[in-house]
DNA sequence: TTGGAAGTTGACATTTTGGTCAGGTTCTTC
DNA sequence: GAAGAACCTGACCAAAATGTCAACTTCCAA
């Protein structure tokens, strides 16, 4: 009797259940479509087509479009602060920042859809970010800004507003992935290649590091 | 007779005709809605409500949603390269760049809807920019990059890839307006005030100028 | 004054969309 | 191998969207 739910975790491994795999499939497809069309512009049918499932099957897993959307946000925010891990007090600022820029640019290039989805959500006013999620982002930003401020205090960097500093890095690194058509057009190419991202990393680190008196 | 029409608001001047004014009204409302919802997410009814015209009246001036969209693009691209005017060979790079950053940030703040509309279009892949419009942007970018390259040749600036340099400036200056929620959150405010834009301008110019060896 | 052009609009036709559902198949456990 | 949970899906519906239209008013030049 009571065993019903407890004893029934599907297969041995919950991650192997059909449902778990399908949820993933849907979420992955949803990121793609949401990134290009936004919440209102996205048709459930398009998500369904994109992951090869009938529309009704999508509704079996998620009961509304909004629910898919918020799940995607939740999913993405998990990795949001990943690159920040490179910013630690013990590291040399020059190296730490260079690695951070690389990591951010890499993410922008390899996970363009995720990155654009996030940009889209910000563009629309971030109405689907929960208070809690905002606070998390605030806390992380505050912590890593403190590290930069520490570097400044220790004379390892020129005085700079740490938060605007990070904003500038976010802006520069996201730009290439999110606004690829604009960046490519400026470089007079039809699309960006890895080499362009390398050049971007070089330019950004040079400008920013020298600008903050971190040059070797 | 002749005196009448000349005196009337809708007289001989085509710009004064009711139609011209209404077209303007519709386009202005459309920028706002498109900026928030994108092409697919925008309902004509919402544009109509936003400018106080019945939906059928909107259709009297524009026959499809796409037509409104492309007109908006056309309209916006007129002012796209405005800030670039500050980048001229005869000026001192330090001053020119500082003014450019200010101008860009100002635009971002005062014309947030236009700026976001543009960002949205890039995010979606810029499918509605005509070949000709892309070429125009390319030409302008090329011209102003040449100015920067001249400054470098003259030893007024450290060697830097001019195009990546501009991309960085675009990114940094657009970020505050386009991704306001993210920027505000990072600064732990509920929304950005003019003072925050001032601080941003200061931080950006400091970092970028020192980073390019333009410091006084 | 008048005739035609420009502008206005409520109502309508058509298509698309989000979401539901009933009846089915497959999987897991005992 | 039986029972029930998990999963699948074609067909459907109500709401919402785009775009049309015909009748109407206002404007303007001669």
mmCIF file of N, CA, C and O in Angstrom, chain A residues 100-146:
data_model
loop_
_atom_site.group_PDB
_atom_site.id
_atom_site.type_symbol
_atom_site.label_atom_id
_atom_site.label_comp_id
_atom_site.label_asym_id
_atom_site.label_seq_id
_atom_site.Cartn_x
_atom_site.Cartn_y
_atom_site.Cartn_z
ATOM 1 N N UNK A 100 39.331 33.852 -16.578
ATOM 2 C CA UNK A 100 37.889 34.147 -16.484
ATOM 3 C C UNK A 100 37.325 34.575 -17.840
ATOM 4 O O UNK A 100 36.280 34.084 -18.275
ATOM 5 N N UNK A 101 38.030 35.475 -18.490
ATOM 6 C CA UNK A 101 37.579 35.948 -19.807
ATOM 7 C C UNK A 101 37.490 34.793 -20.802
ATOM 8 O O UNK A 101 36.513 34.653 -21.531
ATOM 9 N N UNK A 102 38.502 33.979 -20.802
ATOM 10 C CA UNK A 102 38.505 32.804 -21.678
ATOM 11 C C UNK A 102 37.298 31.917 -21.401
ATOM 12 O O UNK A 102 36.599 31.470 -22.301
ATOM 13 N N UNK A 103 37.084 31.636 -20.119
ATOM 14 C CA UNK A 103 35.988 30.740 -19.746
ATOM 15 C C UNK A 103 34.647 31.311 -20.180
ATOM 16 O O UNK A 103 33.798 30.603 -20.725
ATOM 17 N N UNK A 104 34.462 32.605 -19.964
ATOM 18 C CA UNK A 104 33.203 33.249 -20.351
ATOM 19 C C UNK A 104 33.010 33.211 -21.862
ATOM 20 O O UNK A 104 31.918 32.917 -22.360
ATOM 21 N N UNK A 105 34.048 33.530 -22.593
ATOM 22 C CA UNK A 105 33.956 33.518 -24.055
ATOM 23 C C UNK A 105 33.683 32.107 -24.571
ATOM 24 O O UNK A 105 32.893 31.923 -25.494
ATOM 25 N N UNK A 106 34.320 31.142 -23.955
ATOM 26 C CA UNK A 106 34.091 29.751 -24.334
ATOM 27 C C UNK A 106 32.640 29.372 -24.141
ATOM 28 O O UNK A 106 32.017 28.739 -25.004
ATOM 29 N N UNK A 107 32.103 29.770 -23.015
ATOM 30 C CA UNK A 107 30.706 29.460 -22.729
ATOM 31 C C UNK A 107 29.801 30.117 -23.762
ATOM 32 O O UNK A 107 28.873 29.523 -24.282
ATOM 33 N N UNK A 108 30.102 31.368 -24.050
ATOM 34 C CA UNK A 108 29.326 32.133 -25.016
ATOM 35 C C UNK A 108 29.289 31.430 -26.371
ATOM 36 O O UNK A 108 28.270 31.423 -27.056
ATOM 37 N N UNK A 109 30.430 30.845 -26.725
ATOM 38 C CA UNK A 109 30.531 30.223 -28.042
ATOM 39 C C UNK A 109 29.884 28.847 -28.053
ATOM 40 O O UNK A 109 29.121 28.511 -28.947
ATOM 41 N N UNK A 110 30.192 28.060 -27.023
ATOM 42 C CA UNK A 110 29.730 26.671 -27.033
ATOM 43 C C UNK A 110 28.294 26.512 -26.585
ATOM 44 O O UNK A 110 27.642 25.532 -26.889
ATOM 45 N N UNK A 111 27.804 27.442 -25.794
ATOM 46 C CA UNK A 111 26.416 27.353 -25.331
ATOM 47 C C UNK A 111 25.664 28.612 -25.735
ATOM 48 O O UNK A 111 25.055 29.281 -24.910
ATOM 49 N N UNK A 112 25.740 28.889 -27.027
ATOM 50 C CA UNK A 112 25.159 30.131 -27.527
ATOM 51 C C UNK A 112 23.666 30.228 -27.210
ATOM 52 O O UNK A 112 23.172 31.292 -26.837
ATOM 53 N N UNK A 113 22.960 29.120 -27.331
ATOM 54 C CA UNK A 113 21.510 29.161 -27.095
ATOM 55 C C UNK A 113 21.209 29.544 -25.649
ATOM 56 O O UNK A 113 20.397 30.431 -25.388
ATOM 57 N N UNK A 114 21.878 28.900 -24.695
ATOM 58 C CA UNK A 114 21.672 29.221 -23.289
ATOM 59 C C UNK A 114 21.955 30.700 -23.033
ATOM 60 O O UNK A 114 21.196 31.407 -22.385
ATOM 61 N N UNK A 115 23.086 31.126 -23.570
ATOM 62 C CA UNK A 115 23.514 32.499 -23.360
ATOM 63 C C UNK A 115 22.485 33.484 -23.904
ATOM 64 O O UNK A 115 22.148 34.489 -23.272
ATOM 65 N N UNK A 116 21.959 33.162 -25.074
ATOM 66 C CA UNK A 116 20.977 34.051 -25.691
ATOM 67 C C UNK A 116 19.646 34.021 -24.958
ATOM 68 O O UNK A 116 18.957 35.031 -24.864
ATOM 69 N N UNK A 117 19.291 32.852 -24.496
ATOM 70 C CA UNK A 117 18.064 32.749 -23.711
ATOM 71 C C UNK A 117 18.138 33.713 -22.539
ATOM 72 O O UNK A 117 17.219 34.480 -22.260
ATOM 73 N N UNK A 118 19.260 33.654 -21.855
ATOM 74 C CA UNK A 118 19.456 34.512 -20.683
ATOM 75 C C UNK A 118 19.389 35.988 -21.072
ATOM 76 O O UNK A 118 18.718 36.795 -20.416
ATOM 77 N N UNK A 119 20.070 36.321 -22.155
ATOM 78 C CA UNK A 119 20.054 37.705 -22.637
ATOM 79 C C UNK A 119 18.630 38.146 -22.946
ATOM 80 O O UNK A 119 18.195 39.241 -22.586
ATOM 81 N N UNK A 120 17.896 37.268 -23.584
ATOM 82 C CA UNK A 120 16.509 37.551 -23.928
ATOM 83 C C UNK A 120 15.685 37.841 -22.681
ATOM 84 O O UNK A 120 14.904 38.792 -22.644
ATOM 85 N N UNK A 121 15.869 37.032 -21.682
ATOM 86 C CA UNK A 121 15.119 37.210 -20.440
ATOM 87 C C UNK A 121 15.451 38.558 -19.792
ATOM 88 O O UNK A 121 14.568 39.244 -19.268
ATOM 89 N N UNK A 122 16.704 38.959 -19.837
ATOM 90 C CA UNK A 122 17.111 40.260 -19.277
ATOM 91 C C UNK A 122 16.492 41.395 -20.086
ATOM 92 O O UNK A 122 15.968 42.356 -19.540
ATOM 93 N N UNK A 123 16.553 41.225 -21.406
ATOM 94 C CA UNK A 123 16.019 42.231 -22.318
ATOM 95 C C UNK A 123 14.541 42.493 -22.044
ATOM 96 O O UNK A 123 14.043 43.602 -22.211
ATOM 97 N N UNK A 124 13.851 41.455 -21.643
ATOM 98 C CA UNK A 124 12.420 41.567 -21.407
ATOM 99 C C UNK A 124 12.097 42.015 -20.002
ATOM 100 O O UNK A 124 10.930 42.079 -19.619
ATOM 101 N N UNK A 125 13.140 42.271 -19.203
ATOM 102 C CA UNK A 125 12.880 42.797 -17.870
ATOM 103 C C UNK A 125 13.037 41.800 -16.747
ATOM 104 O O UNK A 125 12.748 42.114 -15.594
ATOM 105 N N UNK A 126 13.489 40.588 -17.074
ATOM 106 C CA UNK A 126 13.788 39.586 -16.043
ATOM 107 C C UNK A 126 12.612 39.326 -15.122
ATOM 108 O O UNK A 126 12.781 39.129 -13.925
ATOM 109 N N UNK A 127 11.400 39.307 -15.694
ATOM 110 C CA UNK A 127 10.224 39.118 -14.854
ATOM 111 C C UNK A 127 10.080 37.695 -14.328
ATOM 112 O O UNK A 127 9.281 37.447 -13.441
ATOM 113 N N UNK A 128 10.824 36.771 -14.902
ATOM 114 C CA UNK A 128 10.661 35.380 -14.482
ATOM 115 C C UNK A 128 11.780 34.907 -13.567
ATOM 116 O O UNK A 128 11.834 33.745 -13.208
ATOM 117 N N UNK A 129 12.676 35.826 -13.227
ATOM 118 C CA UNK A 129 13.693 35.486 -12.231
ATOM 119 C C UNK A 129 13.059 35.662 -10.859
ATOM 120 O O UNK A 129 12.474 36.716 -10.573
ATOM 121 N N UNK A 130 13.182 34.654 -10.035
ATOM 122 C CA UNK A 130 12.609 34.771 -8.692
ATOM 123 C C UNK A 130 13.484 35.677 -7.836
ATOM 124 O O UNK A 130 14.661 35.877 -8.117
ATOM 125 N N UNK A 131 12.865 36.226 -6.822
ATOM 126 C CA UNK A 131 13.593 37.053 -5.854
ATOM 127 C C UNK A 131 14.824 36.291 -5.345
ATOM 128 O O UNK A 131 15.918 36.849 -5.236
ATOM 129 N N UNK A 132 14.600 35.053 -5.071
ATOM 130 C CA UNK A 132 15.681 34.225 -4.539
ATOM 131 C C UNK A 132 16.829 34.093 -5.526
ATOM 132 O O UNK A 132 18.009 34.200 -5.150
ATOM 133 N N UNK A 133 16.484 33.906 -6.799
ATOM 134 C CA UNK A 133 17.522 33.794 -7.818
ATOM 135 C C UNK A 133 18.299 35.099 -7.952
ATOM 136 O O UNK A 133 19.525 35.098 -8.087
ATOM 137 N N UNK A 134 17.574 36.205 -7.885
ATOM 138 C CA UNK A 134 18.257 37.499 -7.949
ATOM 139 C C UNK A 134 19.211 37.663 -6.780
ATOM 140 O O UNK A 134 20.338 38.147 -6.933
ATOM 141 N N UNK A 135 18.741 37.261 -5.611
ATOM 142 C CA UNK A 135 19.592 37.400 -4.431
ATOM 143 C C UNK A 135 20.838 36.527 -4.550
ATOM 144 O O UNK A 135 21.932 36.931 -4.152
ATOM 145 N N UNK A 136 20.652 35.353 -5.113
ATOM 146 C CA UNK A 136 21.811 34.482 -5.312
ATOM 147 C C UNK A 136 22.850 35.171 -6.200
ATOM 148 O O UNK A 136 24.040 35.210 -5.881
ATOM 149 N N UNK A 137 22.365 35.722 -7.310
ATOM 150 C CA UNK A 137 23.277 36.398 -8.223
ATOM 151 C C UNK A 137 23.942 37.594 -7.542
ATOM 152 O O UNK A 137 25.128 37.866 -7.747
ATOM 153 N N UNK A 138 23.175 38.284 -6.737
ATOM 154 C CA UNK A 138 23.733 39.426 -6.010
ATOM 155 C C UNK A 138 24.845 38.992 -5.065
ATOM 156 O O UNK A 138 25.909 39.602 -5.004
ATOM 157 N N UNK A 139 24.571 37.917 -4.350
ATOM 158 C CA UNK A 139 25.541 37.447 -3.360
ATOM 159 C C UNK A 139 26.847 37.052 -4.052
ATOM 160 O O UNK A 139 27.940 37.465 -3.643
ATOM 161 N N UNK A 140 26.717 36.280 -5.126
ATOM 162 C CA UNK A 140 27.905 35.836 -5.852
ATOM 163 C C UNK A 140 28.691 37.033 -6.380
ATOM 164 O O UNK A 140 29.916 37.108 -6.245
ATOM 165 N N UNK A 141 27.967 37.986 -6.953
ATOM 166 C CA UNK A 141 28.638 39.176 -7.480
ATOM 167 C C UNK A 141 29.361 39.922 -6.361
ATOM 168 O O UNK A 141 30.506 40.356 -6.523
ATOM 169 N N UNK A 142 28.683 40.038 -5.231
ATOM 170 C CA UNK A 142 29.278 40.754 -4.099
ATOM 171 C C UNK A 142 30.561 40.071 -3.646
ATOM 172 O O UNK A 142 31.586 40.716 -3.448
ATOM 173 N N UNK A 143 30.497 38.746 -3.529
ATOM 174 C CA UNK A 143 31.673 37.992 -3.079
ATOM 175 C C UNK A 143 32.872 38.209 -3.999
ATOM 176 O O UNK A 143 33.979 38.487 -3.549
ATOM 177 N N UNK A 144 32.624 38.083 -5.296
ATOM 178 C CA UNK A 144 33.755 38.176 -6.219
ATOM 179 C C UNK A 144 34.221 39.618 -6.378
ATOM 180 O O UNK A 144 35.396 39.861 -6.648
ATOM 181 N N UNK A 145 33.308 40.556 -6.197
ATOM 182 C CA UNK A 145 33.736 41.953 -6.212
ATOM 183 C C UNK A 145 34.680 42.214 -5.051
ATOM 184 O O UNK A 145 35.655 42.955 -5.171
ATOM 185 N N UNK A 146 34.377 41.571 -3.923
ATOM 186 C CA UNK A 146 35.235 41.729 -2.748
ATOM 187 C C UNK A 146 36.654 41.255 -3.047
ATOM 188 O O UNK A 146 37.633 41.853 -2.595
#
